Short mmCIF file of C-alpha atoms in Angstrom, two decimals:
data_model
loop_
_atom_site.label_atom_id
_atom_site.label_comp_id
_atom_site.label_asym_id
_atom_site.label_seq_id
_atom_site.Cartn_x
_atom_site.Cartn_y
_atom_site.Cartn_z
CA MET A 1 16.36 10.86 -35.88
CA ALA A 2 13.13 9.82 -34.14
CA ALA A 3 14.19 6.17 -34.37
CA MET A 4 17.51 7.05 -32.73
CA THR A 5 15.77 8.90 -29.92
CA LEU A 6 13.37 6.01 -29.30
CA ALA A 7 16.20 3.48 -29.48
CA SER A 8 17.97 5.11 -26.54
CA CYS A 9 14.86 5.24 -24.36
CA GLY A 10 15.60 3.66 -21.05
CA ILE A 11 18.99 2.27 -22.05
CA ASN A 12 20.74 3.97 -19.15
CA SER A 13 17.91 5.28 -17.02
CA VAL A 14 16.25 1.91 -16.36
CA PRO A 15 19.37 0.13 -15.05
CA THR A 16 20.32 3.24 -13.08
CA ALA A 17 16.92 3.29 -11.37
CA GLU A 18 17.11 -0.47 -10.78
CA GLU A 19 20.55 -0.24 -9.18
CA ASP A 20 19.37 2.62 -6.98
CA ALA A 21 16.47 0.49 -5.70
CA LYS A 22 18.81 -2.46 -5.10
CA ALA A 23 21.19 -0.23 -3.13
CA LYS A 24 18.29 1.03 -1.03
CA TRP A 25 17.25 -2.58 -0.37
CA ALA A 26 20.79 -3.29 0.84
CA ASP A 27 20.35 -0.38 3.29
CA VAL A 28 17.12 -1.95 4.60
CA GLN A 29 18.89 -5.27 5.10
CA ALA A 30 21.84 -3.59 6.83
CA GLN A 31 19.56 -1.85 9.33
CA TYR A 32 17.71 -5.09 10.09
CA GLN A 33 21.08 -6.79 10.60
CA ARG A 34 22.09 -4.01 12.98
CA ARG A 35 18.86 -4.57 14.91
CA SER A 36 19.48 -8.31 15.02
CA ASN A 37 22.97 -7.75 16.42
CA LEU A 38 21.64 -5.39 19.11
CA ILE A 39 18.88 -7.83 20.07
CA GLY A 40 21.45 -10.49 20.92
CA ASN A 41 23.12 -8.15 23.39
CA LEU A 42 19.77 -6.99 24.76
CA VAL A 43 18.60 -10.56 25.34
CA ALA A 44 21.85 -11.38 27.16
CA THR A 45 21.48 -8.32 29.39
CA VAL A 46 17.84 -9.06 30.22
CA LYS A 47 18.58 -12.76 30.75
CA GLY A 48 20.99 -11.93 33.58
CA ALA A 49 18.54 -9.65 35.36
CA ALA A 50 15.15 -11.22 34.64
CA LYS A 51 15.30 -14.98 35.06
CA GLN A 52 11.48 -15.18 35.16
CA GLU A 53 11.23 -13.98 31.56
CA GLN A 54 12.79 -17.09 30.02
CA ASP A 55 9.73 -17.85 27.85
CA THR A 56 9.73 -14.34 26.40
CA LEU A 57 13.49 -14.48 25.85
CA VAL A 58 13.15 -17.80 24.02
CA ARG A 59 10.45 -16.34 21.74
CA VAL A 60 12.62 -13.32 20.93
CA THR A 61 15.64 -15.51 20.23
CA GLU A 62 13.59 -17.83 17.98
CA ALA A 63 12.03 -14.88 16.11
CA ARG A 64 15.50 -13.37 15.65
CA ALA A 65 16.83 -16.66 14.24
CA LYS A 66 13.90 -16.89 11.81
CA ALA A 67 14.22 -13.25 10.76
CA THR A 68 17.92 -13.64 10.00
CA SER A 69 17.34 -16.89 8.09
CA VAL A 70 14.91 -15.28 5.62
CA GLN A 71 17.03 -13.53 3.02
CA VAL A 72 15.88 -11.57 -0.01
CA SER A 73 18.49 -10.82 -2.65
CA ALA A 74 18.30 -7.89 -5.03
CA GLU A 75 17.18 -10.34 -7.74
CA ASP A 76 14.23 -11.38 -5.54
CA LEU A 77 12.79 -7.86 -5.32
CA SER A 78 10.35 -8.53 -8.15
CA ASP A 79 8.95 -11.58 -6.29
CA PRO A 80 6.17 -10.34 -3.97
CA ALA A 81 6.03 -13.70 -2.12
CA LYS A 82 9.71 -13.58 -1.14
CA VAL A 83 9.47 -9.96 -0.04
CA ALA A 84 6.32 -10.77 1.97
CA GLN A 85 8.10 -13.68 3.68
CA PHE A 86 10.93 -11.35 4.72
CA GLN A 87 8.45 -8.73 5.93
CA ALA A 88 6.52 -11.32 7.96
CA ALA A 89 9.67 -12.60 9.67
CA GLN A 90 10.78 -9.07 10.55
CA GLY A 91 7.27 -8.24 11.79
CA ALA A 92 7.24 -11.30 14.06
CA LEU A 93 10.59 -10.24 15.49
CA SER A 94 9.26 -6.72 16.10
CA GLN A 95 6.28 -8.15 18.00
CA SER A 96 8.45 -10.44 20.14
CA LEU A 97 10.83 -7.62 20.88
CA GLY A 98 7.93 -5.37 21.84
CA ARG A 99 6.69 -8.00 24.33
CA LEU A 100 10.16 -8.34 25.82
CA LEU A 101 10.56 -4.59 26.25
CA ALA A 102 7.10 -4.32 27.82
CA ASN A 103 7.94 -7.08 30.32
CA VAL A 104 11.15 -5.34 31.36
CA GLU A 105 9.02 -2.66 33.09
CA ALA A 106 8.76 -5.02 36.09
CA TYR A 107 12.52 -4.92 36.74
CA PRO A 108 13.71 -1.62 38.25
CA ASP A 109 17.32 -2.85 38.52
CA LEU A 110 17.39 -3.63 34.83
CA LYS A 111 15.85 -0.28 33.92
CA SER A 112 18.78 1.45 35.66
CA ASN A 113 21.46 -0.88 34.21
CA GLN A 114 23.80 1.29 32.09
CA ASN A 115 24.38 -1.44 29.53
CA PHE A 116 20.64 -1.96 29.13
CA LEU A 117 20.01 1.78 28.80
CA GLU A 118 22.67 2.05 26.09
CA LEU A 119 21.22 -0.92 24.21
CA GLN A 120 17.74 0.57 24.57
CA SER A 121 18.95 3.83 23.06
CA GLN A 122 20.77 2.09 20.21
CA LEU A 123 17.73 -0.08 19.48
CA GLU A 124 15.44 2.94 19.35
CA GLY A 125 17.84 4.65 16.94
CA THR A 126 18.03 1.53 14.83
CA GLU A 127 14.24 1.25 14.61
CA ASN A 128 14.22 4.82 13.32
CA ARG A 129 16.98 3.96 10.81
CA ILE A 130 14.92 0.98 9.63
CA ALA A 131 11.92 3.25 9.05
CA VAL A 132 14.06 5.70 7.04
CA ALA A 133 15.69 2.90 5.02
CA ILE A 134 12.28 1.42 4.18
CA ARG A 135 10.94 4.84 3.17
CA ASP A 136 13.98 5.44 0.93
CA TYR A 137 13.68 1.95 -0.58
CA ASN A 138 9.98 2.40 -1.32
CA GLY A 139 10.65 5.78 -2.94
CA SER A 140 13.32 4.23 -5.12
CA VAL A 141 11.05 1.31 -6.05
CA GLN A 142 8.28 3.74 -6.95
CA ALA A 143 10.65 5.71 -9.21
CA TYR A 144 11.89 2.51 -10.87
CA ASN A 145 8.42 1.04 -11.33
CA THR A 146 7.16 4.33 -12.76
CA ARG A 147 10.14 4.55 -15.12
CA ILE A 148 9.65 1.04 -16.54
CA ARG A 149 5.95 1.64 -17.11
CA THR A 150 5.97 5.09 -18.69
CA PHE A 151 6.86 6.27 -22.18
CA PRO A 152 9.51 6.51 -23.50
CA ASP A 153 11.56 4.44 -21.00
CA ALA A 154 9.00 1.61 -21.05
CA ILE A 155 10.22 0.76 -24.55
CA GLY A 156 13.79 0.09 -23.47
CA ALA A 157 12.68 -1.40 -20.17
CA LYS A 158 10.64 -4.06 -21.95
CA LEU A 159 12.66 -4.69 -25.12
CA ILE A 160 16.23 -4.34 -23.86
CA HIS A 161 16.18 -4.99 -20.13
CA GLY A 162 13.18 -7.28 -19.64
CA ALA A 163 12.44 -5.17 -16.58
CA LYS A 164 9.91 -6.38 -14.04
CA PRO A 165 8.30 -4.25 -11.33
CA MET A 166 9.94 -4.42 -7.91
CA THR A 167 7.95 -5.04 -4.75
CA PRO A 168 7.71 -2.21 -2.21
CA TYR A 169 8.10 -2.96 1.48
CA GLN A 170 4.78 -2.92 3.29
CA ALA A 171 3.88 -3.16 6.98
CA THR A 172 2.67 -6.69 7.68
CA THR A 173 1.58 -6.33 11.30
CA PRO A 174 -0.59 -3.70 12.96
CA GLY A 175 1.58 -0.78 13.98
CA ALA A 176 4.67 -2.20 12.23
CA GLU A 177 5.14 1.06 10.37
CA GLU A 178 5.99 2.71 13.69
CA ALA A 179 9.09 2.06 15.76
CA PRO A 180 8.26 0.22 18.98
CA LYS A 181 8.18 2.42 22.06
CA VAL A 182 11.21 1.64 24.17
CA ASP A 183 10.88 4.31 26.85
CA PHE A 184 11.33 2.84 30.31
CA GLY A 185 10.54 5.95 32.20
CA GLY A 186 14.01 6.72 33.55
#
């Protein structure tokens, strides 16, 4: 009976925890994609109103292109280098976006543009969604990593599933754990 109990350790719980973490990672990616889509519209709106900010707009556009080119699949979640590369690209985009939004302060017409205000609001909401998705992903990774390292599930995790720890998402730039401030005074 004890052999039967040990044999079933982690058979279902390990893959269930792994799939939960992968689903949470998909949520993180979806929120970053949402942000990327909004940034395109934001850049176009700013471009029309703030011709002097071309250099900043180019940096944001380049950072957006790099951030969307770095992809991490669910299978890559146990590779800290791939996750770090994704985090770094997203952090660079956050910094460029922060510079763009800070520079917009000099343009009162833009700050009252309804399209810009709507994009600003959507972007702020998306940054909050990103923070929640990352928190949920990290919680799921912690549960999975704990499950594959603790008895009795560690037995099945190692022998049956060949489970490897997943990499949590970590802030890679100062202040990256906080959504950028996008309040333009209004």
